[in-house]
Coordinates of N, CA, C and O in Angstrom, one line a residue:
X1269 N 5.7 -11.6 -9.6 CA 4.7 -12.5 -10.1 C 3.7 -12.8 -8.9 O 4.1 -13.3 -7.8
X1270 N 2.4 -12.5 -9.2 CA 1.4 -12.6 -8.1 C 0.3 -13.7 -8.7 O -0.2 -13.6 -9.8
X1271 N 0.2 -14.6 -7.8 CA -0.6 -15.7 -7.9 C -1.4 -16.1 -6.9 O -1.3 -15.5 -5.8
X1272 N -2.6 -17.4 -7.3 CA -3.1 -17.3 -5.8 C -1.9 -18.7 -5.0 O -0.9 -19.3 -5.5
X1273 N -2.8 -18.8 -3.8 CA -1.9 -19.0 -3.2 C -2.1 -20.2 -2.5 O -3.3 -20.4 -2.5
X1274 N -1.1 -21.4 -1.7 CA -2.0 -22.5 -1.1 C -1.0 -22.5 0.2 O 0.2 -22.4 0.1
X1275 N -1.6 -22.7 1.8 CA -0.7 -23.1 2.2 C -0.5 -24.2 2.6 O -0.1 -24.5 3.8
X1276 N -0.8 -25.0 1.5 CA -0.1 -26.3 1.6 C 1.6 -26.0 1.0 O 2.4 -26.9 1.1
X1277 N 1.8 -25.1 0.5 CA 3.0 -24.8 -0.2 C 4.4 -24.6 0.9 O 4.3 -23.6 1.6
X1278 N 5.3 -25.2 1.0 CA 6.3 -24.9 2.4 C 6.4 -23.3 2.7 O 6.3 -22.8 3.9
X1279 N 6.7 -22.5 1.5 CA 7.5 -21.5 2.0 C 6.1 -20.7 2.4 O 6.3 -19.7 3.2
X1280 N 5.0 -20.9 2.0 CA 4.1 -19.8 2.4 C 3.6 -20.5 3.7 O 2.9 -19.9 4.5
X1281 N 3.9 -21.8 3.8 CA 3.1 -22.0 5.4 C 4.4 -21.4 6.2 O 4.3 -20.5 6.9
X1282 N 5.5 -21.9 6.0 CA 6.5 -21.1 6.9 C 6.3 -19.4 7.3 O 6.0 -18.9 8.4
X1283 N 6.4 -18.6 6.0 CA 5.3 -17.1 6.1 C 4.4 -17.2 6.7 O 4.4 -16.2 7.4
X1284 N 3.5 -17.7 7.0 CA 2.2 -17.6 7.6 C 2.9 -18.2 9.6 O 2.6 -17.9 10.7
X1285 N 3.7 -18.9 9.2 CA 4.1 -19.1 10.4 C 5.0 -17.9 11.3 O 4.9 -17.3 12.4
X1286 N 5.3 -17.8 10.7 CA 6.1 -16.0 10.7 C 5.2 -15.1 11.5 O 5.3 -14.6 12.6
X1287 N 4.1 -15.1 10.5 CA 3.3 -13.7 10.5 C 2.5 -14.2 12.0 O 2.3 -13.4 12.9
X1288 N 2.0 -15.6 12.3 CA 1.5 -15.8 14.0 C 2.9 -15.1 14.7 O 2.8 -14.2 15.5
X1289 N 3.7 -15.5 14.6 CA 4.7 -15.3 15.7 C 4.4 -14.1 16.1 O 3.7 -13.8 17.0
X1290 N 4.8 -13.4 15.4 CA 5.0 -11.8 15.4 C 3.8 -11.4 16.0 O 3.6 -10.9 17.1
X1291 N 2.6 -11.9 14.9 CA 1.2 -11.0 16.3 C 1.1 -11.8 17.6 O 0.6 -11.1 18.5
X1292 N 1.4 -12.7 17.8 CA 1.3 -13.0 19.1 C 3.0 -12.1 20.0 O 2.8 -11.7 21.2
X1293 N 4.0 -11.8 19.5 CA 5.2 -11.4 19.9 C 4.5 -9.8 20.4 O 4.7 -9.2 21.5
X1294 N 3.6 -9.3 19.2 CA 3.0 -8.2 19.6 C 1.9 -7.5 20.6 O 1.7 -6.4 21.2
X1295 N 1.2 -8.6 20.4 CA -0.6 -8.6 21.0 C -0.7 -9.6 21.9 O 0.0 -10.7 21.9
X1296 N -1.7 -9.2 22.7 CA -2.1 -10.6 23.9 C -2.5 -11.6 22.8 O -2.3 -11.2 21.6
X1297 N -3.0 -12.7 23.0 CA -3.6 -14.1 22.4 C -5.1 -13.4 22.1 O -5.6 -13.4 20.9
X1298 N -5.9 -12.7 23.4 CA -7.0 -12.0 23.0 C -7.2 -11.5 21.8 O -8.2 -11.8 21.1
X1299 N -6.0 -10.7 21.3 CA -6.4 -9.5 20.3 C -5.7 -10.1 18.9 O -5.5 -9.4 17.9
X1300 N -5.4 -11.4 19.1 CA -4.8 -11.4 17.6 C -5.4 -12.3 16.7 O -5.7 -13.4 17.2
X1301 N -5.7 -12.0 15.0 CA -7.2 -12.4 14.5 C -6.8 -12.7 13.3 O -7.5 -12.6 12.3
X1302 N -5.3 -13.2 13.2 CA -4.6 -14.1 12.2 C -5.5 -15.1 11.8 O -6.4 -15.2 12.7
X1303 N -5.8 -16.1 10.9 CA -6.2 -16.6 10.5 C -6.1 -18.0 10.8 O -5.9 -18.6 9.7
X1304 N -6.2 -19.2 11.8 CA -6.5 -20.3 11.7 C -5.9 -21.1 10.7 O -6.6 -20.6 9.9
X1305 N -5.1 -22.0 10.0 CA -5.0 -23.0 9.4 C -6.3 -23.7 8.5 O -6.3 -23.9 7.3
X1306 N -7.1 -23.9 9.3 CA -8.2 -24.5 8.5 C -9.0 -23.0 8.0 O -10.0 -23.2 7.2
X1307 N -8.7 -22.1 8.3 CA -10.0 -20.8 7.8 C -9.0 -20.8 6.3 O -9.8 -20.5 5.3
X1308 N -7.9 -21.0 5.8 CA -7.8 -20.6 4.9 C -8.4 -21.5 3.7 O -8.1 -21.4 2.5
X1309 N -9.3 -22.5 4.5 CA -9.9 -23.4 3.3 C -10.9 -23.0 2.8 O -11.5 -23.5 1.9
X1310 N -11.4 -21.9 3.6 CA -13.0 -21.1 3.3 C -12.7 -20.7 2.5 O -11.7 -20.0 2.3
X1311 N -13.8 -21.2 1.3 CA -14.2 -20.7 -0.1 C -14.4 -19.2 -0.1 O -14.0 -18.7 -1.1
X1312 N -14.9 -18.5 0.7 CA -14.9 -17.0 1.0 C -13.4 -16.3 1.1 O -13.2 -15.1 0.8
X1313 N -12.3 -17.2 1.4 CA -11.2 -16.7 0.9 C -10.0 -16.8 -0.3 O -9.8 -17.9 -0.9
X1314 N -9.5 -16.0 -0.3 CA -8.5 -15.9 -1.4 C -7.2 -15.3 -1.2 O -6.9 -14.1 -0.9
X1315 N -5.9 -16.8 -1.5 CA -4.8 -16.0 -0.6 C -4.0 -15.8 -2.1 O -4.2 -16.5 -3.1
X1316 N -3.2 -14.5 -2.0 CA -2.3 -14.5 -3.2 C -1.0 -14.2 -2.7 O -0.8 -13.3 -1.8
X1317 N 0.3 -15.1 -3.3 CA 1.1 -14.9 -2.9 C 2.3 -14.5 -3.9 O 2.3 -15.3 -4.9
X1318 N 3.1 -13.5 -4.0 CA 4.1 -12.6 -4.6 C 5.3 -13.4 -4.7 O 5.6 -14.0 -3.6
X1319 N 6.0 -13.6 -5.5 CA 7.0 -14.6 -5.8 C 8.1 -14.1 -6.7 O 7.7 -13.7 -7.8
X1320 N 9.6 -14.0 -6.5 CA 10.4 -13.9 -7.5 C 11.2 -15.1 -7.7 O 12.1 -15.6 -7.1
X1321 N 10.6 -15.5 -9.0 CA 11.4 -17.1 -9.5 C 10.7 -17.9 -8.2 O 9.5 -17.9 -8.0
X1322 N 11.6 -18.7 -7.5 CA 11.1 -19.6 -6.5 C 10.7 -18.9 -5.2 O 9.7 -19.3 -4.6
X1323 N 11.7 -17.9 -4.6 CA 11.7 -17.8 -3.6 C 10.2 -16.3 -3.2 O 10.0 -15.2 -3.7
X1324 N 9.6 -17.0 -2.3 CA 8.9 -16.0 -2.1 C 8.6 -15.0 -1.0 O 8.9 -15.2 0.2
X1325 N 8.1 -14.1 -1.3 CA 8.0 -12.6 -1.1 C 7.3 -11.9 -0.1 O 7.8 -11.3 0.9
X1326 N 5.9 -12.0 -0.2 CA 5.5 -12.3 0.8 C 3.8 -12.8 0.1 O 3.5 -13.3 -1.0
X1327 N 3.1 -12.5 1.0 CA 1.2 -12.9 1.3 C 0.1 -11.8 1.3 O 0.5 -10.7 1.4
X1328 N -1.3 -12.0 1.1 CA -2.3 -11.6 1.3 C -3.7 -11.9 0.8 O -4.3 -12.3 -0.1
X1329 N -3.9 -11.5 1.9 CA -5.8 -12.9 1.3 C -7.1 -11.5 1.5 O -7.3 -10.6 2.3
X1330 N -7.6 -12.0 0.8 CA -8.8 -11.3 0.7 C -9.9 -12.0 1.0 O -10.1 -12.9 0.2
X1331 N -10.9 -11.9 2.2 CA -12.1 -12.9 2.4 C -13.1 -11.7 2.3 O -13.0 -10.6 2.8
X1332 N -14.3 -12.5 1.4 CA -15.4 -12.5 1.6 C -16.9 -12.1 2.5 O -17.8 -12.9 2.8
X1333 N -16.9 -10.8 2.9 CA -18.1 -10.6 4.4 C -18.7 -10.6 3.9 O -19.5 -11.0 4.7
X1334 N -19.7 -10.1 2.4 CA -20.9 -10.0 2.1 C -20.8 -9.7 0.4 O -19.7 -9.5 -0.2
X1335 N -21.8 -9.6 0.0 CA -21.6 -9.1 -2.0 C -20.8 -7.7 -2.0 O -20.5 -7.2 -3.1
X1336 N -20.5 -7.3 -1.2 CA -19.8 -5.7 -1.6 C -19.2 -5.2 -0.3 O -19.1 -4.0 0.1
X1337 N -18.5 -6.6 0.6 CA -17.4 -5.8 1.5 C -16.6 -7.1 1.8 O -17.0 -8.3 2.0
X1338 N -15.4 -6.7 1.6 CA -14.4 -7.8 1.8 C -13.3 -7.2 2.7 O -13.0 -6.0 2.7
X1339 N -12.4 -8.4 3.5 CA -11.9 -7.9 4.3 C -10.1 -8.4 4.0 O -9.7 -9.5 4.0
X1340 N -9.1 -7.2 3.8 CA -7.4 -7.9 4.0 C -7.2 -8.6 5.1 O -7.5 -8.4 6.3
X1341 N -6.6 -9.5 4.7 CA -6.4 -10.6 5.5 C -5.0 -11.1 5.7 O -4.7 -11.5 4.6
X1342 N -4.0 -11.2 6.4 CA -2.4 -12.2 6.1 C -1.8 -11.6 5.5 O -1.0 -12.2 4.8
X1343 N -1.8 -10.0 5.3 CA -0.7 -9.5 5.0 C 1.0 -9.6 5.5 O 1.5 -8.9 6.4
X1344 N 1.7 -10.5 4.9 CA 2.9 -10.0 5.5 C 4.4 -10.4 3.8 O 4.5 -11.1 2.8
X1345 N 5.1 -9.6 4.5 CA 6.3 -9.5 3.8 C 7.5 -10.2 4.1 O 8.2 -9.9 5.1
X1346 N 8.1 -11.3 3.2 CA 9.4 -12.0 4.1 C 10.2 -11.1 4.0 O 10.3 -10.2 3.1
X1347 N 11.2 -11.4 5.6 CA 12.1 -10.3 6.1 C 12.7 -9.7 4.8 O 12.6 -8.5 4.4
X1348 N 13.5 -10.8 4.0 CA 14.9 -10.1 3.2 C 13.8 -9.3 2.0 O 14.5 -8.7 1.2
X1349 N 12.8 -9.2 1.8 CA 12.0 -8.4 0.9 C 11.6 -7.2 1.1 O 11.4 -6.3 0.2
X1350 N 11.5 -6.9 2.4 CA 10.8 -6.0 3.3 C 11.6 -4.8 2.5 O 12.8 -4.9 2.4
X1351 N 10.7 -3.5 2.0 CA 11.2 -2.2 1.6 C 11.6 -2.3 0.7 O 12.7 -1.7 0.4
X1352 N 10.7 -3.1 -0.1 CA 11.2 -3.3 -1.5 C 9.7 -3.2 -2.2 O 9.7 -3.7 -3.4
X1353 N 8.4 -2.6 -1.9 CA 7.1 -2.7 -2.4 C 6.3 -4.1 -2.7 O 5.3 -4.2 -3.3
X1354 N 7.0 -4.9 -2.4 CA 6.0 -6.4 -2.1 C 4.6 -6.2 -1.6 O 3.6 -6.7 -2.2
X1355 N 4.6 -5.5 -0.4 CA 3.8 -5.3 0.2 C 2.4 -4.5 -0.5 O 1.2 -4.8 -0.5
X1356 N 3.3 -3.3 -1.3 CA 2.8 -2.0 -2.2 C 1.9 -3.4 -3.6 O 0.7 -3.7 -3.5
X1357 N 2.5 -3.8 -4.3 CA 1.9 -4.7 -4.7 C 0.6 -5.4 -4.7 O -0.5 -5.1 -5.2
X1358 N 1.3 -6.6 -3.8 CA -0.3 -7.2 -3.2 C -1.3 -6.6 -3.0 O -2.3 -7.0 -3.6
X1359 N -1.3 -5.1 -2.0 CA -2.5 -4.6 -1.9 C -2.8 -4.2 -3.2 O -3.9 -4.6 -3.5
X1360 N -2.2 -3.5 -4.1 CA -2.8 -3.5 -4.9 C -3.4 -4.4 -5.5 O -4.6 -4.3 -5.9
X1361 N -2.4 -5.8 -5.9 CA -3.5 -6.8 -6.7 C -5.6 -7.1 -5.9 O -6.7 -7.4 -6.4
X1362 N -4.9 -6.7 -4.7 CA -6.4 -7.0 -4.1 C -7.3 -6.2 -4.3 O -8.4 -6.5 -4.8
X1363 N -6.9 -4.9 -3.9 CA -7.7 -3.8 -4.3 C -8.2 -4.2 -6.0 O -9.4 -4.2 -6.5
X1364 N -7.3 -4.4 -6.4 CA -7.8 -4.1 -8.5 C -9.0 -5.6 -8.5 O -10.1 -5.6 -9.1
X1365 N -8.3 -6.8 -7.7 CA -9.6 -7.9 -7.5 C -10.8 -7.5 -7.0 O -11.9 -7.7 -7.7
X1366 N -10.7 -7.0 -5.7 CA -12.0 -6.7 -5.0 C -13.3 -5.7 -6.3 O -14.5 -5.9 -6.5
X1367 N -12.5 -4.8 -6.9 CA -13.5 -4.0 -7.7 C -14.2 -4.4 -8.5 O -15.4 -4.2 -8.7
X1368 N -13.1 -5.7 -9.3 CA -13.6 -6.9 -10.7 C -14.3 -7.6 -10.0 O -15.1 -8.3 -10.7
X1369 N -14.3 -7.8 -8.9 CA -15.8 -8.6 -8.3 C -16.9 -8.2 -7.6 O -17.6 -8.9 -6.9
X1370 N -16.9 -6.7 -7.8 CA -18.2 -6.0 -7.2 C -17.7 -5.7 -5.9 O -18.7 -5.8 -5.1
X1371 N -17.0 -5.5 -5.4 CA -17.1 -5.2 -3.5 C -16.7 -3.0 -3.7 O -16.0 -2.4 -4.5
X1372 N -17.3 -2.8 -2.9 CA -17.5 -1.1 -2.4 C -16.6 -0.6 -1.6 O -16.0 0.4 -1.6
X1373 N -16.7 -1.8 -0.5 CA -16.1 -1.2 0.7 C -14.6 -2.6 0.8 O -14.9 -3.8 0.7
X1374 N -13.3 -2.3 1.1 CA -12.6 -3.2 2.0 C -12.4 -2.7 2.9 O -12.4 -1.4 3.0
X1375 N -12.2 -3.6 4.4 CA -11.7 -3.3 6.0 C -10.7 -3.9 5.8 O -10.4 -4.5 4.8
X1376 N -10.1 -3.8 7.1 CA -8.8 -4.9 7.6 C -8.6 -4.0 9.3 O -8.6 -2.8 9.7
X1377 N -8.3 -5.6 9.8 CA -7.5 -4.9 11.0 C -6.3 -5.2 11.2 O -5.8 -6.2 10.6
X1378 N -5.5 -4.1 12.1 CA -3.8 -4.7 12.0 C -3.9 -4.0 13.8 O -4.7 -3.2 14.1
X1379 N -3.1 -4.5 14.4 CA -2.3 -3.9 15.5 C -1.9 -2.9 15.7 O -1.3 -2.3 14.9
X1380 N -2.3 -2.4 17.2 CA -2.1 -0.8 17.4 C -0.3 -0.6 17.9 O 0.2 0.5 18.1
X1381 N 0.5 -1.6 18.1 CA 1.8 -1.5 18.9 C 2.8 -1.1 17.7 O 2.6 -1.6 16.6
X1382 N 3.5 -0.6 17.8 CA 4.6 0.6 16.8 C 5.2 -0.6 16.1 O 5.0 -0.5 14.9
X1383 N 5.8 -1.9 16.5 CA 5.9 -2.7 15.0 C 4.6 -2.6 13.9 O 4.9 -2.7 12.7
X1384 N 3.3 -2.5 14.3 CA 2.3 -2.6 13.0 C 2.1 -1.1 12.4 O 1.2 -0.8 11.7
X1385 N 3.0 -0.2 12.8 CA 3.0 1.2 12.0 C 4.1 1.4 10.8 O 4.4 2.5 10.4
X1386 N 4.6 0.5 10.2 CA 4.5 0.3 8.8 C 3.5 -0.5 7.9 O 3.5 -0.4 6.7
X1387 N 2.7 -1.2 8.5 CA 1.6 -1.3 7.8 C 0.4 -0.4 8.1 O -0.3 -0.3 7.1
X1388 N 0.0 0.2 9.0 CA -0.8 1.0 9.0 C -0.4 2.3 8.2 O -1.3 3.0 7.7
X1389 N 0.8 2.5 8.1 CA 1.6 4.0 7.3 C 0.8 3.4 5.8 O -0.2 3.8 5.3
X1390 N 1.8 2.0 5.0 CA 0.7 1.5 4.0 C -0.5 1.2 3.3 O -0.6 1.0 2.1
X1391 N -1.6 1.1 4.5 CA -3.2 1.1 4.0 C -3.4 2.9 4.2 O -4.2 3.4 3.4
X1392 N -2.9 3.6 4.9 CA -3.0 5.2 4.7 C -3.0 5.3 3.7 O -4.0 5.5 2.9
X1393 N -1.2 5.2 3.1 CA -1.1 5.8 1.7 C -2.3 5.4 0.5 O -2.6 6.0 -0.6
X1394 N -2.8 4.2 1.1 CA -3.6 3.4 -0.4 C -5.1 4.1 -0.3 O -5.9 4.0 -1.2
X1395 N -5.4 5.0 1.3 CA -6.5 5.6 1.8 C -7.3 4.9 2.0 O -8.4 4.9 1.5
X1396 N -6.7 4.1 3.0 CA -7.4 3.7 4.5 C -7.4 4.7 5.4 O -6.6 5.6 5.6
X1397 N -8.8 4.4 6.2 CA -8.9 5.6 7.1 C -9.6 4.5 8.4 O -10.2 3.4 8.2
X1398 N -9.4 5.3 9.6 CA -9.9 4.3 10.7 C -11.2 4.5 10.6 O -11.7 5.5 10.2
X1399 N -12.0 3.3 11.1 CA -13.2 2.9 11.2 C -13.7 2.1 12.5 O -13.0 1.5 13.4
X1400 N -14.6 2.2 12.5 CA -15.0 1.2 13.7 C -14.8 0.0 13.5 O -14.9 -0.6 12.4
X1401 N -14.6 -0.8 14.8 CA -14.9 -2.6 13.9 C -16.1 -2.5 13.1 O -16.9 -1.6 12.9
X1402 N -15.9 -3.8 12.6 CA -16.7 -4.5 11.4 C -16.7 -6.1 11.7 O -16.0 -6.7 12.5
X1403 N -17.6 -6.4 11.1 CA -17.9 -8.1 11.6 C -18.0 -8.7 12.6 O -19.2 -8.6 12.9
X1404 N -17.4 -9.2 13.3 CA -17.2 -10.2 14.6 C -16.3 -9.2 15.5 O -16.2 -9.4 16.7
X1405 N -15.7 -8.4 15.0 CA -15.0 -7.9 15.7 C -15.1 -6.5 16.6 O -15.7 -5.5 16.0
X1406 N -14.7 -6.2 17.9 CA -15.1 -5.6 19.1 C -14.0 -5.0 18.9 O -12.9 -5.5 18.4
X1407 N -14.3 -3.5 19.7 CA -13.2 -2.6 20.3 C -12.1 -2.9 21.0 O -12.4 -2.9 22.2
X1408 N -11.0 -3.1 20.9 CA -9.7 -3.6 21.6 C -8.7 -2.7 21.6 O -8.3 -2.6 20.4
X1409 N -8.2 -2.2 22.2 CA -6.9 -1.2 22.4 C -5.7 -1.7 21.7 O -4.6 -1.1 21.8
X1410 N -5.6 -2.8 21.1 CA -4.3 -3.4 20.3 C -4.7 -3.6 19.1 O -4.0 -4.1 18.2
X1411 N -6.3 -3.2 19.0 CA -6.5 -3.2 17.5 C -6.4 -1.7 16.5 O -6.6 -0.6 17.0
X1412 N -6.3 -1.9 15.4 CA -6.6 -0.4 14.8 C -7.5 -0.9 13.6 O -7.0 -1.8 12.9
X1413 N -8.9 -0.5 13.1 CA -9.4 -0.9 12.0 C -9.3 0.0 11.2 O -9.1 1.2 11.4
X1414 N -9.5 -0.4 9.9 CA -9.3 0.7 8.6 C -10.3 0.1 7.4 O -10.7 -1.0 7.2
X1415 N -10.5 0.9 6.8 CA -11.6 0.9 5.4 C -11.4 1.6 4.5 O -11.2 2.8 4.6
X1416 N -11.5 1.0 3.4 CA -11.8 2.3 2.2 C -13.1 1.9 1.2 O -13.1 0.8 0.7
X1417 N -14.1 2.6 0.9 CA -15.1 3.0 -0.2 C -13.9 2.5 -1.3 O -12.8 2.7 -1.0
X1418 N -14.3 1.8 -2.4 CA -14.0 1.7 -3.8 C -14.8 1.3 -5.0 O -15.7 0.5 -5.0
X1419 N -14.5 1.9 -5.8 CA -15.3 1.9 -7.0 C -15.4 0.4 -7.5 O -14.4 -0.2 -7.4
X1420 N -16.8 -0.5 -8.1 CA -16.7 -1.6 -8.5 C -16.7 -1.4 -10.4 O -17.2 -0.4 -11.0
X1421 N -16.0 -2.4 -10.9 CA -16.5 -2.9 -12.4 C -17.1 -3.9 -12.6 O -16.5 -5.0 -12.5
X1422 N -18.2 -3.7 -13.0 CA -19.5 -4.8 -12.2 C -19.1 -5.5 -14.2 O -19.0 -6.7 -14.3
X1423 N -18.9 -4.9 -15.2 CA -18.4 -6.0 -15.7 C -17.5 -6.9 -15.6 O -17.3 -7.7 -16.5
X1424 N -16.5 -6.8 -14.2 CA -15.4 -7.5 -14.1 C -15.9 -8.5 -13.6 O -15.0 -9.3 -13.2
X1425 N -17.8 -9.0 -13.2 CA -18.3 -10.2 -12.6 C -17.6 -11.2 -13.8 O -17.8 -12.4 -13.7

């Protein structure tokens, strides 16, 4: 069950709390581009969170850079879910959103250090391919960026 998402909700601020540890556990403080607390109040984003019955699963948000590029955002999977396609999921719900709302292109960045090579293995499969940064964002050796071209259904406005 994929919904959106608030984290005013415990178990998903706890996940989100999760998901800082680990990039900071991974990356200097410089390179890590987790999301803020208050950024998830931007109307430019949208968090959706995967749930079985109560207990949930994991996260991911999609924001807003322009009418036809949006960027993954808070991907992450709770531990006991992990390798179970939670992950496989979400991206898809976003991907199938981003189209129904006109966007072309999605980015995302994730971490160049061997814990973030199961999610980079997963935006491959979905055909992500690296890219240069995008937006605000500069060249960093702990970063890896990714993009894919997708088709919009401009009646899904």
């Amino acid at each position: 069950n994929i919904r959106k998402g608030s984290i005013r909700e415990a178990a998903v601020e706890q996940l989100l709390v999760d998901h800082h540890q680990s990039m900071f556990a991974f990356s200097p403080p410089e390179s890590v581009h987790a999301l803020s607390e208050d950024e998830f109040s931007d109307p430019a984003l949208t968090l959706w969170c995967a749930w079985a019955d109560d207990a949930l699963m994991g996260c991911g948000a999609l924001k807003r850079l322009d009418s036809i590029h949006g960027e993954i955002k808070s991907m992450r999977t709770a531990d006991e879910f992990r390798r179970r396609g939670v992950a496989a999921g979400i991206l898809t719900h976003i991907i199938e959103t981003a189209e129904q709302e006109g966007y072309r292109r999605l980015s995302l960045e994730t971490g160049s250090h061997e814990f973030f090579s199961p999610a980079r293995a997963l935006y491959q499969r979905f055909g992500f391919a690296s890219c240069e940064p995008f937006g605000s964002y500069v060249e960093d050796p702990h970063s890896v960026f990714m993009s894919i071209e997708i088709s919009s259904n401009e009646s899904g406005k």
